[in-house]
PDB file of C-alpha atoms in Angstrom:
ATOM      1  CA  MET A   1      20.207  63.226 -94.489  1.00  0.00           C
ATOM      2  CA  GLY A   2      23.385  61.260 -95.859  1.00  0.00           C
ATOM      3  CA  TRP A   3      25.223  64.229 -96.870  1.00  0.00           C
ATOM      4  CA  MET A   4      24.693  66.007 -93.339  1.00  0.00           C
ATOM      5  CA  LEU A   5      26.070  62.940 -91.865  1.00  0.00           C
ATOM      6  CA  LEU A   6      28.836  63.150 -94.311  1.00  0.00           C
ATOM      7  CA  ALA A   7      29.471  66.443 -93.490  1.00  0.00           C
ATOM      8  CA  VAL A   8      29.670  65.856 -89.594  1.00  0.00           C
ATOM      9  CA  LEU A   9      31.923  63.287 -89.795  1.00  0.00           C
ATOM     10  CA  LEU A  10      34.524  65.292 -92.250  1.00  0.00           C
ATOM     11  CA  LEU A  11      33.898  68.454 -89.652  1.00  0.00           C
ATOM     12  CA  VAL A  12      34.999  66.090 -86.702  1.00  0.00           C
ATOM     13  CA  GLY A  13      38.004  64.485 -88.411  1.00  0.00           C
ATOM     14  CA  ALA A  14      39.422  68.327 -89.096  1.00  0.00           C
ATOM     15  CA  LEU A  15      38.863  69.090 -85.587  1.00  0.00           C
ATOM     16  CA  ALA A  16      40.638  65.899 -84.492  1.00  0.00           C
ATOM     17  CA  ALA A  17      43.386  66.861 -86.983  1.00  0.00           C
ATOM     18  CA  ILE A  18      44.051  70.192 -86.054  1.00  0.00           C
ATOM     19  CA  LYS A  19      44.350  69.213 -81.754  1.00  0.00           C
ATOM     20  CA  PHE A  20      46.519  66.644 -83.294  1.00  0.00           C
ATOM     21  CA  ALA A  21      48.583  69.072 -84.646  1.00  0.00           C
ATOM     22  CA  GLN A  22      48.361  71.793 -81.869  1.00  0.00           C
ATOM     23  CA  ILE A  23      49.507  68.604 -79.503  1.00  0.00           C
ATOM     24  CA  ARG A  24      52.351  67.796 -81.407  1.00  0.00           C
ATOM     25  CA  THR A  25      53.733  71.618 -82.100  1.00  0.00           C
ATOM     26  CA  MET A  26      53.109  72.409 -77.970  1.00  0.00           C
ATOM     27  CA  ILE A  27      55.401  69.142 -77.459  1.00  0.00           C
ATOM     28  CA  ALA A  28      57.946  70.127 -79.891  1.00  0.00           C
ATOM     29  CA  ASN A  29      58.147  73.569 -78.184  1.00  0.00           C
ATOM     30  CA  LEU A  30      59.021  71.831 -74.590  1.00  0.00           C
ATOM     31  CA  PRO A  31      62.469  72.883 -73.826  1.00  0.00           C
ATOM     32  CA  LYS A  32      64.875  69.612 -73.254  1.00  0.00           C
ATOM     33  CA  PRO A  33      65.806  68.105 -70.428  1.00  0.00           C
ATOM     34  CA  GLN A  34      69.499  68.879 -69.407  1.00  0.00           C
ATOM     35  CA  PRO A  35      72.049  65.996 -69.355  1.00  0.00           C
ATOM     36  CA  GLN A  36      72.743  64.804 -65.629  1.00  0.00           C
ATOM     37  CA  VAL A  37      75.721  66.069 -64.618  1.00  0.00           C
ATOM     38  CA  VAL A  38      78.191  63.513 -63.025  1.00  0.00           C
ATOM     39  CA  SER A  39      81.221  64.337 -60.863  1.00  0.00           C
ATOM     40  CA  ALA A  40      84.373  61.905 -60.991  1.00  0.00           C
ATOM     41  CA  MET A  41      87.166  62.049 -58.820  1.00  0.00           C
ATOM     42  CA  ALA A  42      90.187  59.050 -58.307  1.00  0.00           C
ATOM     43  CA  ALA A  43      89.383  56.963 -55.514  1.00  0.00           C
ATOM     44  CA  PRO A  44      92.114  56.979 -53.018  1.00  0.00           C
ATOM     45  CA  MET A  45      93.836  54.107 -51.705  1.00  0.00           C
ATOM     46  CA  LEU A  46      93.534  53.588 -47.766  1.00  0.00           C
ATOM     47  CA  GLU A  47      94.514  51.160 -45.268  1.00  0.00           C
ATOM     48  CA  TRP A  48      92.202  49.344 -43.566  1.00  0.00           C
ATOM     49  CA  GLN A  49      93.209  48.255 -39.897  1.00  0.00           C
ATOM     50  CA  PRO A  50      91.313  45.590 -38.417  1.00  0.00           C
ATOM     51  CA  GLN A  51      90.568  45.954 -34.426  1.00  0.00           C
ATOM     52  CA  LEU A  52      89.753  44.034 -31.834  1.00  0.00           C
ATOM     53  CA  ALA A  53      88.046  45.139 -28.634  1.00  0.00           C
ATOM     54  CA  ALA A  54      88.240  44.207 -25.106  1.00  0.00           C
ATOM     55  CA  VAL A  55      87.916  45.274 -21.864  1.00  0.00           C
ATOM     56  CA  GLY A  56      91.019  45.620 -19.513  1.00  0.00           C
ATOM     57  CA  SER A  57      92.297  46.600 -16.070  1.00  0.00           C
ATOM     58  CA  LEU A  58      94.904  49.009 -14.961  1.00  0.00           C
ATOM     59  CA  VAL A  59      97.859  47.014 -13.312  1.00  0.00           C
ATOM     60  CA  ALA A  60     100.287  49.154 -11.430  1.00  0.00           C
ATOM     61  CA  VAL A  61     103.914  47.886 -13.464  1.00  0.00           C
ATOM     62  CA  ARG A  62     105.651  48.316 -10.016  1.00  0.00           C
ATOM     63  CA  GLY A  63     103.567  47.195  -6.662  1.00  0.00           C
ATOM     64  CA  VAL A  64     104.470  46.034  -2.764  1.00  0.00           C
ATOM     65  CA  ASP A  65     102.977  46.042   0.293  1.00  0.00           C
ATOM     66  CA  VAL A  66     105.825  48.165   2.557  1.00  0.00           C
ATOM     67  CA  ALA A  67     106.553  45.952   5.745  1.00  0.00           C
ATOM     68  CA  GLY A  68     108.984  46.180   8.545  1.00  0.00           C
ATOM     69  CA  GLU A  69     112.200  43.177   8.481  1.00  0.00           C
ATOM     70  CA  VAL A  70     112.232  43.782  12.144  1.00  0.00           C
ATOM     71  CA  ALA A  71     110.043  44.173  15.055  1.00  0.00           C
ATOM     72  CA  GLY A  72     109.819  47.732  17.057  1.00  0.00           C
ATOM     73  CA  LEU A  73     107.654  50.201  17.998  1.00  0.00           C
ATOM     74  CA  VAL A  74     106.552  53.013  16.207  1.00  0.00           C
ATOM     75  CA  ARG A  75     108.735  56.412  17.001  1.00  0.00           C
ATOM     76  CA  ASP A  76     106.853  58.249  13.662  1.00  0.00           C
ATOM     77  CA  VAL A  77     105.344  58.168  10.921  1.00  0.00           C
ATOM     78  CA  ARG A  78     106.600  60.553   7.950  1.00  0.00           C
ATOM     79  CA  PHE A  79     103.935  60.040   5.027  1.00  0.00           C
ATOM     80  CA  LYS A  80     100.121  60.573   4.840  1.00  0.00           C
ATOM     81  CA  SER A  81      97.942  57.993   2.968  1.00  0.00           C
ATOM     82  CA  GLY A  82      98.113  58.403  -0.573  1.00  0.00           C
ATOM     83  CA  GLN A  83     101.210  60.288  -1.209  1.00  0.00           C
ATOM     84  CA  ASP A  84     103.743  60.506  -3.835  1.00  0.00           C
ATOM     85  CA  VAL A  85     107.401  59.383  -2.948  1.00  0.00           C
ATOM     86  CA  ARG A  86     110.743  59.329  -4.034  1.00  0.00           C
ATOM     87  CA  ALA A  87     113.189  55.811  -4.099  1.00  0.00           C
ATOM     88  CA  GLY A  88     114.556  56.131  -0.397  1.00  0.00           C
ATOM     89  CA  ASP A  89     112.299  58.551   1.146  1.00  0.00           C
ATOM     90  CA  VAL A  90     111.735  57.410   5.184  1.00  0.00           C
ATOM     91  CA  LEU A  91     108.166  56.098   5.592  1.00  0.00           C
ATOM     92  CA  VAL A  92     108.405  54.818   9.365  1.00  0.00           C
ATOM     93  CA  GLN A  93     110.942  55.463  11.931  1.00  0.00           C
ATOM     94  CA  LEU A  94     111.351  52.104  14.720  1.00  0.00           C
ATOM     95  CA  VAL A  95     112.603  53.414  18.002  1.00  0.00           C
ATOM     96  CA  ALA A  96     116.458  52.349  17.769  1.00  0.00           C
ATOM     97  CA  ASP A  97     117.684  53.692  20.888  1.00  0.00           C
ATOM     98  CA  ALA A  98     119.218  50.778  22.350  1.00  0.00           C
ATOM     99  CA  ASP A  99     120.547  49.548  18.696  1.00  0.00           C
ATOM    100  CA  VAL A 100     122.315  52.853  18.292  1.00  0.00           C
ATOM    101  CA  ALA A 101     123.978  52.557  21.578  1.00  0.00           C
ATOM    102  CA  GLN A 102     125.072  49.146  20.828  1.00  0.00           C
ATOM    103  CA  GLN A 103     126.682  49.997  17.579  1.00  0.00           C
ATOM    104  CA  GLN A 104     128.560  52.757  19.679  1.00  0.00           C
ATOM    105  CA  VAL A 105     130.027  50.235  22.104  1.00  0.00           C
ATOM    106  CA  LEU A 106     130.769  47.876  18.836  1.00  0.00           C
ATOM    107  CA  GLN A 107     132.539  50.816  17.054  1.00  0.00           C
ATOM    108  CA  ALA A 108     134.222  51.517  19.957  1.00  0.00           C
ATOM    109  CA  ALA A 109     135.940  47.716  20.347  1.00  0.00           C
ATOM    110  CA  VAL A 110     136.966  48.340  16.551  1.00  0.00           C
ATOM    111  CA  ASP A 111     138.405  51.202  17.760  1.00  0.00           C
ATOM    112  CA  LEU A 112     140.486  49.602  20.203  1.00  0.00           C
ATOM    113  CA  ALA A 113     141.003  46.402  18.328  1.00  0.00           C
ATOM    114  CA  ALA A 114     142.820  48.403  15.331  1.00  0.00           C
ATOM    115  CA  LYS A 115     144.916  50.227  18.013  1.00  0.00           C
ATOM    116  CA  VAL A 116     145.918  47.091  19.779  1.00  0.00           C
ATOM    117  CA  LEU A 117     147.099  45.080  15.970  1.00  0.00           C
ATOM    118  CA  ALA A 118     148.661  48.406  15.434  1.00  0.00           C
ATOM    119  CA  ARG A 119     151.086  48.853  18.444  1.00  0.00           C
ATOM    120  CA  ASP A 120     151.532  44.898  18.315  1.00  0.00           C
ATOM    121  CA  ARG A 121     152.648  45.393  14.517  1.00  0.00           C
ATOM    122  CA  GLU A 122     154.966  47.903  16.170  1.00  0.00           C
ATOM    123  CA  GLN A 123     156.292  45.400  18.861  1.00  0.00           C
ATOM    124  CA  LEU A 124     156.862  42.975  15.788  1.00  0.00           C
ATOM    125  CA  ALA A 125     159.284  45.016  14.172  1.00  0.00           C
ATOM    126  CA  ALA A 126     161.313  45.387  17.565  1.00  0.00           C
ATOM    127  CA  GLN A 127     160.757  41.567  18.213  1.00  0.00           C
ATOM    128  CA  ALA A 128     159.167  42.062  21.258  1.00  0.00           C
ATOM    129  CA  VAL A 129     155.545  39.469  19.878  1.00  0.00           C
ATOM    130  CA  SER A 130     155.501  37.030  17.921  1.00  0.00           C
ATOM    131  CA  GLN A 131     153.671  36.683  14.891  1.00  0.00           C
ATOM    132  CA  ALA A 132     151.108  34.887  16.092  1.00  0.00           C
ATOM    133  CA  GLN A 133     150.199  37.333  18.721  1.00  0.00           C
ATOM    134  CA  ILE A 134     149.429  39.663  15.124  1.00  0.00           C
ATOM    135  CA  ASP A 135     147.545  36.828  13.670  1.00  0.00           C
ATOM    136  CA  ALA A 136     145.474  37.088  16.996  1.00  0.00           C
ATOM    137  CA  ASP A 137     144.944  40.632  17.003  1.00  0.00           C
ATOM    138  CA  GLU A 138     144.173  41.144  12.949  1.00  0.00           C
ATOM    139  CA  ALA A 139     141.584  37.867  13.575  1.00  0.00           C
ATOM    140  CA  ASP A 140     139.970  39.662  16.802  1.00  0.00           C
ATOM    141  CA  LEU A 141     139.486  42.976  14.576  1.00  0.00           C
ATOM    142  CA  ARG A 142     138.001  41.472  11.875  1.00  0.00           C
ATOM    143  CA  ALA A 143     135.264  39.727  14.347  1.00  0.00           C
ATOM    144  CA  LYS A 144     134.870  42.965  15.900  1.00  0.00           C
ATOM    145  CA  ARG A 145     134.276  44.399  12.767  1.00  0.00           C
ATOM    146  CA  ALA A 146     131.254  41.845  11.676  1.00  0.00           C
ATOM    147  CA  SER A 147     129.662  42.515  14.528  1.00  0.00           C
ATOM    148  CA  LEU A 148     129.462  46.232  13.868  1.00  0.00           C
ATOM    149  CA  ALA A 149     128.515  45.547  10.350  1.00  0.00           C
ATOM    150  CA  GLN A 150     125.240  43.375  11.478  1.00  0.00           C
ATOM    151  CA  GLN A 151     124.485  46.056  14.137  1.00  0.00           C
ATOM    152  CA  THR A 152     124.915  48.986  11.620  1.00  0.00           C
ATOM    153  CA  ALA A 153     122.327  46.774   9.323  1.00  0.00           C
ATOM    154  CA  LEU A 154     120.096  46.122  12.516  1.00  0.00           C
ATOM    155  CA  VAL A 155     120.005  50.111  13.085  1.00  0.00           C
ATOM    156  CA  ALA A 156     119.142  50.842   9.404  1.00  0.00           C
ATOM    157  CA  ARG A 157     116.269  48.259   9.060  1.00  0.00           C
ATOM    158  CA  LYS A 158     114.806  50.349  12.182  1.00  0.00           C
ATOM    159  CA  THR A 159     114.032  53.168   9.151  1.00  0.00           C
ATOM    160  CA  ILE A 160     111.675  51.671   6.929  1.00  0.00           C
ATOM    161  CA  ARG A 161     111.995  53.798   3.505  1.00  0.00           C
ATOM    162  CA  ALA A 162     110.131  53.367   0.330  1.00  0.00           C
ATOM    163  CA  PRO A 163     111.577  51.082  -2.372  1.00  0.00           C
ATOM    164  CA  PHE A 164     110.980  53.008  -4.976  1.00  0.00           C
ATOM    165  CA  ALA A 165     109.651  55.710  -6.441  1.00  0.00           C
ATOM    166  CA  GLY A 166     104.917  55.746  -6.434  1.00  0.00           C
ATOM    167  CA  ARG A 167     102.466  56.822  -5.284  1.00  0.00           C
ATOM    168  CA  LEU A 168     100.989  55.102  -1.257  1.00  0.00           C
ATOM    169  CA  GLY A 169      98.055  53.300  -0.529  1.00  0.00           C
ATOM    170  CA  ILE A 170      95.524  54.154   2.807  1.00  0.00           C
ATOM    171  CA  THR A 171      97.609  53.378   6.215  1.00  0.00           C
ATOM    172  CA  SER A 172      96.780  52.908   9.637  1.00  0.00           C
ATOM    173  CA  VAL A 173     100.180  52.743  11.448  1.00  0.00           C
ATOM    174  CA  ASN A 174     100.251  55.644  14.256  1.00  0.00           C
ATOM    175  CA  PRO A 175     103.512  56.375  16.382  1.00  0.00           C
ATOM    176  CA  GLY A 176     103.355  54.011  18.860  1.00  0.00           C
ATOM    177  CA  GLN A 177     102.214  51.190  17.283  1.00  0.00           C
ATOM    178  CA  TYR A 178     104.457  48.433  17.974  1.00  0.00           C
ATOM    179  CA  LEU A 179     105.187  46.383  14.539  1.00  0.00           C
ATOM    180  CA  ASN A 180     106.433  42.484  13.834  1.00  0.00           C
ATOM    181  CA  PRO A 181     108.515  41.803  10.921  1.00  0.00           C
ATOM    182  CA  GLY A 182     106.341  41.393   7.984  1.00  0.00           C
ATOM    183  CA  ASP A 183     103.380  43.529   9.042  1.00  0.00           C
ATOM    184  CA  LYS A 184     102.238  45.107   6.575  1.00  0.00           C
ATOM    185  CA  ILE A 185     102.413  49.238   6.802  1.00  0.00           C
ATOM    186  CA  VAL A 186     101.622  50.298   3.279  1.00  0.00           C
ATOM    187  CA  THR A 187     100.718  49.881  -0.223  1.00  0.00           C
ATOM    188  CA  LEU A 188     103.250  51.393  -2.514  1.00  0.00           C
ATOM    189  CA  GLN A 189     102.757  51.357  -6.597  1.00  0.00           C
ATOM    190  CA  THR A 190     103.920  52.903  -9.675  1.00  0.00           C
ATOM    191  CA  LEU A 191     101.602  54.498 -11.772  1.00  0.00           C
ATOM    192  CA  ASP A 192     103.616  56.479 -14.399  1.00  0.00           C
ATOM    193  CA  PRO A 193     104.085  54.157 -16.573  1.00  0.00           C
ATOM    194  CA  ILE A 194     100.619  51.980 -16.217  1.00  0.00           C
ATOM    195  CA  HIS A 195     100.019  48.519 -17.945  1.00  0.00           C
ATOM    196  CA  VAL A 196      96.793  46.980 -18.908  1.00  0.00           C
ATOM    197  CA  GLY A 197      96.233  43.623 -18.860  1.00  0.00           C
ATOM    198  CA  PHE A 198      93.515  42.226 -21.179  1.00  0.00           C
ATOM    199  CA  THR A 199      92.182  39.181 -22.418  1.00  0.00           C
ATOM    200  CA  LEU A 200      90.891  38.292 -25.908  1.00  0.00           C
ATOM    201  CA  PRO A 201      89.516  34.277 -27.580  1.00  0.00           C
ATOM    202  CA  GLN A 202      91.789  32.319 -28.421  1.00  0.00           C
ATOM    203  CA  LYS A 203      90.975  32.751 -31.820  1.00  0.00           C
ATOM    204  CA  GLU A 204      92.193  36.058 -32.004  1.00  0.00           C
ATOM    205  CA  PHE A 205      95.778  34.795 -30.799  1.00  0.00           C
ATOM    206  CA  GLY A 206      97.433  34.683 -33.966  1.00  0.00           C
ATOM    207  CA  ARG A 207      96.433  38.739 -34.401  1.00  0.00           C
ATOM    208  CA  LEU A 208      98.580  39.863 -31.691  1.00  0.00           C
ATOM    209  CA  ALA A 209     102.371  40.970 -31.825  1.00  0.00           C
ATOM    210  CA  LEU A 210     104.355  42.657 -29.760  1.00  0.00           C
ATOM    211  CA  GLY A 211     104.764  46.256 -30.382  1.00  0.00           C
ATOM    212  CA  GLN A 212     101.121  46.798 -31.970  1.00  0.00           C
ATOM    213  CA  ARG A 213      99.540  49.606 -31.419  1.00  0.00           C
ATOM    214  CA  VAL A 214      96.535  49.767 -28.385  1.00  0.00           C
ATOM    215  CA  VAL A 215      94.039  52.435 -28.109  1.00  0.00           C
ATOM    216  CA  LEU A 216      92.711  53.145 -24.596  1.00  0.00           C
ATOM    217  CA  ALA A 217      89.503  55.160 -23.267  1.00  0.00           C
ATOM    218  CA  GLY A 218      88.110  54.425 -19.529  1.00  0.00           C
ATOM    219  CA  ASP A 219      84.814  56.325 -17.952  1.00  0.00           C
ATOM    220  CA  ALA A 220      87.528  58.106 -15.544  1.00  0.00           C
ATOM    221  CA  HIS A 221      88.530  60.464 -18.322  1.00  0.00           C
ATOM    222  CA  PRO A 222      85.525  60.712 -21.109  1.00  0.00           C
ATOM    223  CA  GLY A 223      86.823  61.939 -24.449  1.00  0.00           C
ATOM    224  CA  GLU A 224      90.190  61.072 -24.260  1.00  0.00           C
ATOM    225  CA  ARG A 225      92.032  58.346 -26.033  1.00  0.00           C
ATOM    226  CA  PHE A 226      95.319  56.849 -24.540  1.00  0.00           C
ATOM    227  CA  VAL A 227      98.193  55.001 -26.995  1.00  0.00           C
ATOM    228  CA  GLY A 228     100.033  52.540 -25.941  1.00  0.00           C
ATOM    229  CA  ARG A 229     101.794  48.881 -27.264  1.00  0.00           C
ATOM    230  CA  ILE A 230     101.739  45.719 -26.058  1.00  0.00           C
ATOM    231  CA  SER A 231     104.821  45.097 -24.373  1.00  0.00           C
ATOM    232  CA  ALA A 232     104.193  40.861 -23.057  1.00  0.00           C
ATOM    233  CA  ILE A 233     101.691  38.392 -24.119  1.00  0.00           C
ATOM    234  CA  ALA A 234     101.168  35.492 -21.816  1.00  0.00           C
ATOM    235  CA  PRO A 235     101.379  32.359 -22.587  1.00  0.00           C
ATOM    236  CA  ARG A 236      98.137  31.236 -20.318  1.00  0.00           C
ATOM    237  CA  VAL A 237      95.085  30.450 -21.744  1.00  0.00           C
ATOM    238  CA  GLU A 238      92.196  30.593 -19.529  1.00  0.00           C
ATOM    239  CA  PRO A 239      89.717  27.921 -19.440  1.00  0.00           C
TER     240      PRO A 239
END
């Protein structure tokens, strides 16, 4: 009985040794893991540009409410709402018939005074008139020329022109309408170039400088970017 138990133990031990040897052989024959490939490259030096975000509003570089300097009846409106105009283009013509007629009368008076002065100077050479008469003639001519210049300026103000190039707004002025001095005719604004006004917290004030680059985006032009420069920094502090 003892011999049988010993034989069984020896058999189990032999089988275990054989199995262990097989496992070792199998592990030894497994493919070895390949070394992991690592790529390397030089890191480029990039400049990081800090950014500030703000919501701004478009502001025309120049904008005025065009108005007349003198009262008068509108004879002709020579523009359409939303039209682009150049500096000096006629916008509104007021009735100026009586003013032009008065201008012509004064022009005739100037011409006559100039002829009288020229004639009296000839008479002075012949000692037919005194120097005092010449002085009076010269004063009369200067006065008449001043009156003519004043009337000419009045006639010119009856023609209302665009003070600068830009785009007109919407007007309600029509021929036959009476305008008083200062009555608004139409708004005129220069849209190219255009300013953008925006505000930032006071703590960011030190990061701003004239000439800094500004990138703009708007809902009216989705996907587009517009580049500008800071041209002015207002010293006002918002409460």
